[in-house]
XYZ file of C-alpha atoms in Angstrom:
695
model
C -31.012 -41.828 -6.215
C -30.330 -45.442 -3.943
C -27.303 -44.819 -5.707
C -26.002 -41.879 -4.840
C -27.645 -43.056 -1.057
C -25.833 -45.247 -1.116
C -22.608 -44.024 -2.401
C -23.320 -41.386 1.049
C -23.593 -43.706 3.197
C -20.456 -44.618 2.553
C -17.068 -42.380 4.764
C -15.280 -41.549 1.102
C -18.572 -40.500 -0.540
C -19.518 -38.343 2.472
C -16.575 -36.694 2.614
C -16.392 -35.905 -1.053
C -19.731 -34.276 -0.546
C -19.006 -31.909 2.290
C -15.974 -30.908 0.288
C -18.198 -29.810 -2.597
C -20.822 -28.341 -0.530
C -18.049 -26.637 1.460
C -16.986 -24.883 -2.147
C -20.689 -23.771 -2.961
C -20.175 -21.679 -0.035
C -17.314 -20.364 -0.465
C -18.377 -19.370 -4.011
C -20.947 -17.922 -2.929
C -19.069 -15.883 -0.015
C -16.731 -15.094 -2.781
C -19.217 -14.148 -5.918
C -21.874 -11.508 -3.003
C -20.239 -10.984 -0.058
C -16.057 -10.627 -0.574
C -16.702 -9.186 -3.941
C -14.337 -11.213 -5.546
C -13.090 -9.433 -9.364
C -12.046 -10.955 -11.987
C -10.601 -10.599 -15.121
C -9.735 -13.035 -17.192
C -9.848 -17.075 -17.581
C -6.954 -18.110 -15.690
C -8.400 -16.337 -12.858
C -11.651 -17.686 -13.203
C -10.131 -20.870 -12.706
C -7.910 -19.942 -9.942
C -10.849 -18.303 -7.843
C -12.360 -21.953 -8.055
C -9.831 -24.669 -7.145
C -7.685 -22.494 -4.425
C -11.095 -23.730 -2.131
C -10.179 -27.263 -2.636
C -6.744 -27.913 -1.838
C -6.845 -27.170 1.643
C -11.138 -28.548 2.300
C -9.421 -32.223 1.095
C -6.794 -31.169 3.262
C -8.514 -30.558 6.739
C -11.443 -32.872 6.118
C -8.655 -35.500 5.372
C -7.583 -35.229 8.429
C -10.603 -37.763 9.396
C -9.730 -40.555 7.538
C -6.432 -41.109 10.217
C -9.472 -42.095 12.560
C -10.199 -46.063 11.463
C -13.263 -46.168 13.706
C -16.741 -45.077 12.859
C -17.038 -43.886 16.071
C -14.185 -41.224 15.586
C -14.153 -40.824 11.897
C -17.914 -38.892 12.048
C -17.303 -36.634 14.922
C -13.009 -35.269 13.858
C -15.158 -35.190 9.834
C -17.925 -33.374 11.205
C -15.962 -30.925 13.711
C -13.752 -29.335 10.772
C -16.161 -28.645 8.747
C -18.065 -26.997 11.476
C -15.141 -24.955 12.408
C -14.213 -23.854 8.772
C -17.686 -23.113 8.206
C -17.658 -20.755 11.314
C -14.158 -19.192 10.253
C -16.034 -18.424 6.144
C -19.275 -16.538 7.936
C -17.050 -15.121 10.737
C -14.554 -13.296 8.105
C -17.758 -12.531 5.866
C -19.484 -10.246 9.030
C -16.477 -9.132 9.152
C -15.431 -7.968 5.468
C -19.713 -6.755 5.542
C -17.934 -4.143 8.107
C -14.542 -3.948 7.129
C -14.000 -4.658 3.419
C -10.969 -7.323 4.826
C -10.274 -10.443 6.346
C -10.090 -11.420 9.613
C -6.340 -12.082 10.995
C -5.310 -14.444 13.384
C -4.666 -11.795 15.521
C -8.294 -10.311 14.823
C -10.130 -13.817 16.247
C -8.181 -14.082 19.157
C -9.791 -10.605 20.269
C -13.468 -11.404 18.612
C -15.054 -9.862 21.232
C -13.040 -6.014 20.571
C -13.592 -6.488 16.813
C -17.265 -6.639 17.580
C -17.439 -3.864 20.011
C -15.688 -2.198 16.568
C -18.424 -3.230 14.353
C -21.748 -0.936 14.149
C -24.091 -1.469 16.563
C -23.450 -5.218 16.777
C -22.969 -8.878 14.528
C -26.486 -9.758 14.541
C -27.310 -6.461 12.894
C -24.667 -6.987 9.758
C -26.149 -10.110 9.032
C -28.094 -10.722 5.275
C -31.531 -13.459 3.940
C -29.245 -15.556 2.309
C -26.691 -16.193 4.993
C -29.250 -19.261 6.126
C -27.594 -20.544 3.137
C -24.016 -21.026 5.267
C -25.497 -22.997 7.811
C -28.252 -24.614 5.685
C -26.476 -27.734 4.655
C -25.657 -28.174 8.352
C -29.369 -28.637 9.378
C -30.252 -30.907 6.168
C -27.204 -33.272 6.790
C -28.781 -33.459 10.770
C -31.835 -34.174 9.519
C -30.836 -37.063 6.856
C -28.745 -38.711 9.925
C -31.767 -38.116 12.270
C -34.350 -40.116 9.717
C -31.784 -42.071 8.624
C -30.505 -41.681 5.269
C -27.317 -41.507 6.178
C -25.787 -44.112 8.140
C -22.573 -44.723 9.798
C -20.307 -46.426 7.825
C -18.043 -49.262 10.303
C -16.407 -50.554 7.518
C -13.096 -49.685 8.110
C -10.797 -48.108 5.565
C -7.111 -49.138 5.270
C -4.528 -47.282 6.840
C -3.343 -45.881 4.246
C -6.608 -43.962 3.438
C -5.225 -40.762 5.216
C -1.524 -40.788 3.939
C -3.492 -40.861 0.163
C -6.192 -37.984 0.404
C -3.243 -36.336 2.579
C -0.617 -36.352 -0.185
C -3.390 -35.577 -2.852
C -4.565 -32.704 -1.152
C -0.628 -30.607 -0.849
C -0.406 -31.975 -4.604
C -3.186 -30.054 -5.155
C -2.399 -27.276 -2.786
C 1.543 -26.866 -4.476
C -0.425 -26.811 -8.487
C -2.734 -23.917 -7.109
C -0.006 -22.084 -5.396
C 1.697 -22.794 -9.277
C -1.442 -21.592 -10.815
C -1.322 -18.503 -8.842
C 2.611 -17.429 -9.378
C 2.441 -18.004 -12.925
C -0.946 -15.295 -12.862
C 0.490 -13.200 -9.840
C 4.099 -13.042 -9.451
C 5.516 -12.779 -5.327
C 2.776 -12.495 -4.718
C 3.536 -14.153 -1.275
C 6.766 -12.193 -1.140
C 5.506 -9.338 -1.145
C 1.437 -10.138 -0.161
C 0.317 -6.343 -0.989
C -3.366 -6.947 -0.236
C -4.772 -10.105 2.199
C -7.923 -10.235 -0.818
C -5.203 -10.967 -3.368
C -4.092 -14.263 -1.068
C -7.739 -15.116 -0.588
C -8.480 -14.409 -4.001
C -5.496 -16.740 -5.413
C -5.541 -19.406 -2.614
C -8.401 -19.176 -0.608
C -9.393 -18.253 2.910
C -8.017 -21.458 4.303
C -4.856 -20.292 3.346
C -4.793 -16.909 3.631
C -4.707 -17.702 7.797
C -2.541 -20.455 8.000
C -0.315 -18.054 6.590
C -1.302 -15.061 8.583
C -1.088 -17.497 11.242
C 2.724 -18.334 10.310
C 3.306 -14.765 9.863
C 1.992 -13.519 13.390
C 4.339 -16.891 15.179
C 6.981 -15.759 13.608
C 6.850 -11.767 14.279
C 5.106 -12.213 17.899
C 8.075 -14.605 18.535
C 10.071 -12.172 17.387
C 9.155 -9.344 18.852
C 8.143 -10.604 22.639
C 12.161 -11.505 22.551
C 12.971 -7.672 22.207
C 14.299 -5.911 24.888
C 14.374 -2.020 25.656
C 18.152 -2.445 25.333
C 18.006 -2.906 21.908
C 16.643 -0.298 20.840
C 19.881 1.608 21.982
C 21.891 0.484 19.124
C 19.621 2.462 17.224
C 18.639 5.803 18.898
C 22.774 6.210 18.962
C 23.156 5.977 15.192
C 20.050 8.198 14.376
C 20.738 10.632 16.890
C 24.531 10.863 15.476
C 23.356 10.860 11.920
C 20.453 13.634 12.700
C 21.686 17.081 10.591
C 20.711 19.699 12.188
C 18.521 22.023 10.443
C 18.936 24.902 7.484
C 18.375 28.491 9.734
C 17.162 29.720 6.324
C 15.131 26.992 5.627
C 13.530 26.183 9.561
C 10.264 27.421 9.122
C 9.642 29.021 5.504
C 6.287 26.897 5.315
C 5.187 27.253 9.230
C 1.647 26.861 9.851
C 0.304 26.034 6.163
C -1.729 23.183 4.910
C 0.423 20.792 3.216
C -0.756 19.792 0.556
C 1.165 15.759 -1.249
C 0.686 14.402 -4.233
C 1.960 11.322 -4.907
C 3.123 10.466 -8.533
C 2.561 6.877 -8.674
C 5.436 5.135 -11.070
C 6.756 8.929 -11.979
C 11.046 8.991 -12.992
C 13.232 12.027 -12.862
C 13.125 11.687 -16.513
C 9.968 12.714 -17.773
C 11.091 16.291 -16.461
C 11.881 18.383 -19.406
C 11.685 15.680 -21.674
C 10.611 16.378 -25.375
C 8.624 13.009 -27.508
C 7.948 14.577 -31.607
C 8.216 17.951 -30.629
C 5.942 18.269 -27.437
C 7.174 18.214 -23.813
C 5.922 15.471 -21.806
C 4.809 17.194 -18.517
C 4.583 21.015 -19.605
C 2.655 21.473 -16.593
C 5.228 19.673 -13.812
C 8.170 21.536 -15.938
C 6.614 24.347 -15.188
C 6.461 23.838 -11.101
C 9.527 22.367 -11.417
C 11.058 25.088 -12.313
C 9.095 27.945 -10.837
C 11.158 30.608 -7.725
C 9.060 28.957 -5.576
C 10.053 26.325 -6.451
C 13.007 23.798 -4.100
C 13.206 21.303 -7.291
C 15.534 18.213 -6.351
C 17.739 16.019 -9.624
C 19.440 13.792 -8.236
C 17.124 12.435 -5.639
C 15.973 8.456 -6.206
C 13.371 6.215 -4.726
C 14.818 3.526 -2.466
C 12.306 1.536 -1.887
C 12.157 -2.676 -1.433
C 9.314 -5.007 -2.351
C 7.008 -3.074 -0.908
C 6.807 -0.099 -3.797
C 4.488 2.477 -2.507
C 3.979 1.280 0.624
C 7.945 1.406 0.893
C 7.581 5.015 -0.303
C 4.676 5.881 2.058
C 6.460 4.689 5.293
C 9.770 6.394 3.984
C 8.204 9.680 3.229
C 6.328 9.469 6.752
C 7.048 7.101 9.697
C 11.243 7.797 8.731
C 12.474 3.547 8.296
C 12.850 1.974 5.500
C 11.122 -0.993 3.854
C 11.709 -4.717 4.877
C 14.529 -6.784 2.607
C 11.662 -8.726 1.548
C 7.209 -7.896 1.422
C 5.999 -4.846 2.638
C 5.866 -3.941 5.512
C 2.250 -2.203 5.677
C 1.445 -5.339 4.697
C 3.531 -7.920 7.166
C 3.350 -5.917 9.855
C 1.881 -2.593 9.723
C -1.322 -3.494 11.864
C 0.124 -3.775 15.058
C 3.698 -1.724 14.154
C 4.142 1.459 16.024
C 5.285 4.626 14.342
C 6.236 8.219 14.971
C 5.032 9.411 11.789
C 4.753 12.826 10.312
C 0.918 12.484 10.310
C 0.926 12.110 14.241
C 3.660 14.894 14.430
C 1.314 17.009 12.779
C -1.519 16.642 14.435
C -0.236 16.796 17.688
C 1.979 20.212 16.928
C 0.418 23.646 18.355
C -1.223 23.948 15.097
C -2.744 20.592 15.524
C -3.111 19.772 11.997
C -5.766 17.863 10.085
C -4.537 14.587 8.296
C -6.380 12.922 5.559
C -5.316 11.009 2.251
C -7.675 10.412 -0.919
C -6.985 7.631 -2.523
C -8.937 5.625 -5.397
C -8.669 2.207 -4.661
C -9.635 -0.098 -2.104
C -8.746 0.444 1.268
C -7.486 -2.830 2.247
C -4.207 -2.621 -0.757
C -1.874 -2.491 0.759
C -3.530 -2.922 4.346
C -2.934 0.942 4.772
C -6.808 0.609 6.477
C -5.178 -0.764 9.198
C -1.602 0.976 8.813
C -3.662 5.284 8.413
C -4.597 4.804 11.983
C -1.313 3.691 13.248
C 0.627 6.643 11.620
C -2.263 8.882 12.908
C -3.984 9.678 9.826
C -7.117 10.786 11.213
C -9.395 10.215 7.574
C -8.670 7.899 4.932
C -11.043 8.589 2.042
C -11.078 5.909 -0.305
C -12.431 3.428 -2.378
C -16.116 3.560 -0.703
C -16.428 7.256 -0.860
C -16.108 7.463 -4.269
C -17.984 6.816 -7.916
C -16.408 3.740 -9.997
C -18.995 3.695 -12.245
C -19.154 2.907 -16.134
C -15.492 3.481 -17.347
C -14.223 6.272 -14.182
C -11.774 3.918 -12.871
C -9.065 1.708 -14.965
C -6.375 -1.171 -13.914
C -5.486 0.691 -9.836
C -8.615 2.430 -9.239
C -9.905 5.997 -9.623
C -8.679 7.558 -13.219
C -6.320 10.503 -11.643
C -8.280 13.603 -12.673
C -11.209 12.295 -11.200
C -9.737 11.479 -7.989
C -8.728 15.223 -7.312
C -12.412 16.682 -8.391
C -14.540 14.165 -6.575
C -12.049 14.360 -3.235
C -13.275 18.610 -3.053
C -16.671 17.504 -1.396
C -14.131 16.314 1.254
C -11.409 18.012 1.664
C -13.674 21.361 2.060
C -14.612 20.589 5.139
C -11.434 19.711 6.898
C -10.548 21.933 8.956
C -7.369 23.928 8.512
C -4.112 23.918 8.785
C -4.340 20.521 6.959
C -1.214 17.666 6.095
C -3.663 15.697 3.009
C -1.671 13.820 0.652
C -3.555 12.411 -2.798
C -2.516 9.019 -4.204
C -2.841 9.086 -7.691
C -2.617 5.260 -10.045
C -3.567 5.867 -13.481
C 0.071 5.832 -13.792
C 0.704 2.625 -12.862
C 1.711 -0.076 -15.384
C 1.045 -1.369 -18.082
C 0.145 2.255 -18.499
C -3.194 2.200 -19.816
C -5.705 4.645 -20.683
C -8.702 4.918 -23.254
C -8.961 6.653 -26.430
C -11.572 9.434 -24.793
C -8.694 10.813 -21.942
C -5.786 11.124 -23.839
C -4.982 14.017 -25.412
C -5.149 14.008 -29.065
C -2.549 16.600 -29.776
C 0.102 14.451 -27.563
C 1.648 12.427 -30.333
C 3.866 9.607 -27.988
C 7.022 7.790 -28.488
C 7.096 4.811 -31.667
C 9.399 2.246 -29.501
C 8.868 -1.975 -29.941
C 7.845 -1.858 -26.351
C 4.197 -1.391 -25.437
C 5.099 -0.320 -21.768
C 7.327 2.428 -22.816
C 4.964 3.687 -25.662
C 2.482 3.624 -22.902
C 4.423 5.382 -20.318
C 4.580 8.650 -21.584
C 1.536 8.564 -22.639
C -0.079 8.224 -18.848
C 2.629 10.479 -17.580
C 1.204 13.073 -19.928
C -2.385 12.911 -18.500
C -1.197 12.819 -15.075
C 0.757 16.067 -15.628
C -2.959 17.330 -16.880
C -4.293 16.364 -13.655
C -1.712 18.117 -11.590
C -2.544 21.407 -13.191
C -5.934 20.835 -12.523
C -5.862 19.956 -8.997
C -3.576 23.481 -9.103
C -6.055 25.931 -11.206
C -9.013 24.846 -8.080
C -6.328 25.403 -5.345
C -5.691 29.216 -6.741
C -8.929 29.706 -7.229
C -10.609 28.346 -3.860
C -7.740 30.971 -2.054
C -5.935 27.805 -0.752
C -3.265 27.889 -3.111
C -0.829 30.850 -0.933
C -1.846 29.247 2.122
C 0.013 25.273 0.928
C 3.663 24.058 0.849
C 2.595 21.799 -1.677
C 5.068 18.676 -2.150
C 4.978 16.741 -5.566
C 7.280 13.419 -5.323
C 7.391 9.931 -7.711
C 7.218 7.354 -5.515
C 9.648 4.413 -7.733
C 10.383 3.507 -10.960
C 7.714 3.171 -13.474
C 9.511 1.964 -16.730
C 11.520 -1.507 -15.611
C 15.213 -2.324 -15.818
C 14.189 -4.970 -18.572
C 12.414 -2.253 -20.332
C 15.504 0.221 -20.164
C 17.062 -0.437 -23.254
C 14.084 0.126 -25.540
C 13.820 3.333 -23.656
C 17.557 4.770 -23.893
C 16.765 5.853 -27.769
C 14.117 8.048 -25.742
C 16.755 9.386 -24.046
C 18.983 9.788 -27.148
C 21.422 7.063 -25.612
C 22.646 3.503 -27.346
C 20.700 0.756 -26.505
C 24.104 -1.503 -26.379
C 26.030 0.121 -24.296
C 23.544 0.064 -21.707
C 24.704 -0.997 -18.286
C 23.762 -1.879 -14.849
C 25.366 1.574 -14.397
C 22.381 3.868 -16.450
C 19.709 1.776 -14.932
C 20.734 2.870 -11.063
C 20.616 6.758 -12.419
C 17.078 6.091 -13.629
C 16.487 5.774 -10.523
C 15.616 9.652 -9.892
C 11.400 10.568 -9.413
C 11.307 14.107 -9.403
C 11.081 15.298 -5.945
C 9.548 19.001 -5.373
C 8.471 21.683 -3.175
C 6.243 24.665 -3.789
C 6.200 26.977 -1.464
C 4.061 29.920 -3.131
C 5.206 33.187 -2.747
C 9.015 32.304 -1.714
C 10.831 33.656 -4.620
C 13.709 31.580 -3.943
C 13.406 28.892 -4.992
C 15.692 26.561 -7.392
C 17.314 23.569 -8.628
C 18.365 21.671 -6.011
C 21.586 19.264 -7.125
C 22.718 18.045 -3.225
C 21.883 13.541 -3.482
C 18.759 12.697 -1.522
C 16.347 10.018 -0.800
C 12.882 9.320 0.187
C 14.144 8.561 3.595
C 15.238 12.173 3.790
C 11.612 13.579 3.176
C 10.110 13.354 7.094
C 12.864 15.668 8.342
C 13.077 18.008 5.891
C 9.698 18.593 6.022
C 9.725 19.102 9.679
C 11.912 21.183 9.444
C 10.094 23.593 7.036
C 7.457 23.862 9.183
C 9.111 24.529 11.908
C 9.230 21.400 13.781
C 12.804 19.583 15.115
C 13.099 16.480 14.472
C 16.193 15.621 16.551
C 14.243 13.739 19.177
C 12.371 11.332 16.868
C 13.619 8.007 15.318
C 14.537 8.715 11.394
C 17.191 7.229 9.156
C 17.292 10.237 6.777
C 18.285 13.667 7.129
C 17.254 17.193 6.080
C 17.563 17.704 2.376
C 18.520 21.695 3.332
C 21.045 21.422 6.186
C 24.726 21.430 6.054
C 25.075 18.230 7.561
C 22.832 16.266 5.580
C 24.205 12.734 4.305
C 24.558 12.283 0.858
C 25.114 8.983 0.749
C 22.013 6.894 -0.433
C 21.314 3.581 0.630
C 18.446 0.945 -1.969
C 17.411 -1.752 0.158
C 19.630 -4.664 -1.755
C 22.070 -2.585 -0.298
C 23.833 -0.833 -3.002
C 25.081 3.097 -3.118
C 24.914 5.908 -4.757
C 26.754 8.992 -3.962
C 27.140 12.513 -5.987
C 30.906 11.083 -6.311
C 29.803 6.961 -7.296
C 27.583 4.018 -7.667
C 28.063 1.317 -5.625
C 26.142 -2.189 -7.570
C 26.389 -5.462 -6.193
C 29.776 -4.298 -5.056
C 31.375 -2.858 -8.053
C 31.980 0.449 -7.948
C 31.797 2.987 -10.468
C 32.900 6.919 -11.385
C 29.747 8.682 -11.726
C 31.768 10.939 -14.309
C 32.561 7.534 -16.355
C 29.647 5.079 -15.563
C 32.878 2.979 -15.507
C 33.950 0.368 -12.753
C 36.355 3.400 -11.201
C 39.891 3.227 -10.749
C 39.840 3.583 -6.914
C 42.708 4.301 -4.508
C 43.654 2.604 -1.234
C 42.384 5.418 0.087
C 39.648 5.231 -1.488
C 39.220 2.010 -1.305
C 38.722 2.244 2.488
C 36.072 5.341 2.055
C 33.744 3.285 -0.176
C 34.279 -0.023 2.331
C 33.666 2.350 5.123
C 30.748 3.490 2.616
C 28.713 0.318 2.503
C 29.399 -0.957 5.908
C 27.566 2.072 6.963
C 24.792 1.491 4.439
C 24.977 -2.279 5.939
C 24.371 -1.010 9.441
C 21.615 1.693 8.618
C 19.186 -0.977 6.779
C 19.792 -3.560 9.315
C 19.069 -1.039 12.326
C 15.873 -0.017 10.225
C 14.849 -3.493 9.877
C 15.474 -4.388 13.798
C 13.470 -1.243 15.088
C 10.470 -2.514 12.473
C 10.960 -6.401 12.859
C 10.812 -5.987 16.545
C 8.376 -2.920 16.715
C 11.061 -0.928 18.977
C 9.584 2.414 18.607
C 7.019 0.958 21.538
C 9.766 1.520 24.315
C 10.601 5.061 22.303
C 8.550 7.780 23.950
C 10.027 11.091 23.373
C 9.687 13.975 25.126
C 6.058 15.688 24.489
C 4.655 12.970 21.512
C 1.790 11.201 23.067
C 1.435 7.075 21.966
C -0.871 7.279 18.665
C -4.278 5.310 19.591
C -5.496 3.924 16.491
C -8.740 2.987 18.029
C -9.521 6.610 18.046
C -9.436 6.692 14.179
C -12.367 4.981 12.238
C -12.415 5.462 8.308
C -15.974 4.246 7.589
C -17.894 7.987 7.602
C -15.009 10.091 7.270
C -17.425 13.091 6.106
C -20.023 13.102 8.796
C -17.108 13.025 10.983
C -15.831 16.115 9.240
C -19.118 17.815 8.861
C -19.708 17.876 13.116
C -16.761 18.529 13.762
C -17.369 21.878 11.841
C -21.026 22.265 13.735
C -19.378 22.365 16.995
C -16.917 24.489 16.040
C -19.310 27.136 14.604
C -18.149 30.276 14.135
C -14.674 28.790 14.874
C -14.629 26.390 11.809
C -11.253 27.045 9.632
C -13.187 24.664 7.001
C -13.183 25.914 3.324
C -16.982 25.039 3.759
C -17.404 27.021 6.620
C -15.226 29.968 5.137
C -17.412 30.100 2.665
C -20.873 30.896 4.240
C -21.324 26.808 4.570
C -21.865 26.476 0.780
C -19.767 23.843 -1.086
C -16.903 25.485 -3.055
C -17.296 21.945 -5.355
C -18.331 24.453 -8.423
C -14.561 26.235 -8.283
C -13.137 22.505 -9.440
C -12.967 22.541 -13.484
C -12.230 19.561 -15.042
C -11.643 18.004 -19.065
C -11.958 14.331 -17.953
C -14.988 13.443 -20.333
C -17.001 11.191 -17.170
C -17.346 14.637 -16.169
C -20.248 17.717 -17.254
C -18.558 20.242 -16.278
C -20.076 23.047 -18.005
C -23.468 21.322 -16.000
C -21.903 22.424 -12.545
């Protein structure tokens, strides 16, 4: 004990003690409050080391003060401040299931108003462990068990500690990047940054990002918006008179097919259709299906797709708009537009993953979503979840309890996740009558298995829509968000598609970026397979026009797919593009007919150069609009700017039920229309986790 006391009475000894104790408190928070998930030994190692580097760096600042009267106050202050930061995040996480950003901290008084009652109400008995060490430390100094070490340390000590800390942080970064590539460039979930790099690192990174964004936005002026509005107004395509209002007043049900590509439609494997139900919808006379529809996502992947489909702007050149800018971004998105329409749509999202993924819990209020039913609303016990959240059949089934209480008409979106890389599915969920491919690539083989499962899931949802009476009152939109099979695996897919892997080129990669887009309007009878070229950026104006809402006054970079003036130049995030005639990849123009580099005439070169210039300009203007938050300067006539503080997602069901009670006989929810009785029994699924017969 005396040896320990002697070591702790040195500055180095006390320093290492505080590093260790703070590490222990962080591990406590990770395990009990933040619920950091660990799936393998590498992740366990990363989680265990990530608080150490930043603790060494911060606490090590005290070594630059050679005198004891400065060293101890600096060390104590940095330790206390770090503890305060940790504990504030603990309290915040308990209410919002998210970590505090720098902008949140600077406005904590506003955050505290949003907490349930007060921060005090969120405290728990074990919280004493976050502060007990400070009490013990004070007592040890008070009773002189610990004393100030007045012996001055060499000048190089501070530099040595800082150097070691930076080396440790670099090592942490390297290991994290090995396990989770593009962690810092994509930043799709704050939980991942904390999990891999620690809370201090996340706070510093967020602070730097906040400063960069704030500086850019502070310097922005209203005049910069003119270039954007000039482009979008000139680019606007007037609606097709026949299609305008074709679905006016209907419910809108959007089904997001995760990682689903167009080649799966009508594809057969071992004599069996991969997606028999989706094929039937694709060829239905009530469906407008597009066979030259491309995803246009960047690093933001699914979040980029959501942004394009609902906000009408492109994702960022690097990272995710949702994650990097979405918390404070001004949107004039479809959910808000529909809520403010004469029909006064109710808007909601159903998603079986954590609400923080892609920062959705902060972005959806800015989009104007009234409800967000995410992981806390669903039962995830046992094997009900895989990979990125609740299995698709269970998501559709379990969402009925919430859907039935929403006022009609509604605009709802289902975000499926089971068909996500690496496309794993338990045996009990697989169709024993479907045998997949037998390539050397497990991702390709598994892809068709999860495709088939997703197809069955959507069929079950359609059956419910019909039995509940929703089907004939709705427009059902089905889309694939981005590729599932990456370019590096496409050669392994080639033989399945009837192509020679040795002849596979970048042109073939580009053509595989097609994803399904179907607009199913029951009773329409005029549906067909449309061949015009388009992409995700074109969805918002298309849907608004189908609902009888003209998109002209809104800033949108896409054009109505049904319009005679629709722009068929499809821009990709990397500035490549595709048209009905040519495909441009890294400056090389390919002929769509031959798949080979095109031998262009002078006139054709001039034309494709003009198209390239337009694509570059369009992406640049979208980036300027988003990065500088220029929509805050734009007020379309009749549109009220979204007030995100109106939308809280913690008590969605109670909110919907209260509206039913308030409206009484005027309530238009399915529950009210069914005599205030649940319709959950109308949903039937063969998911092994559900006792369907016991309903």
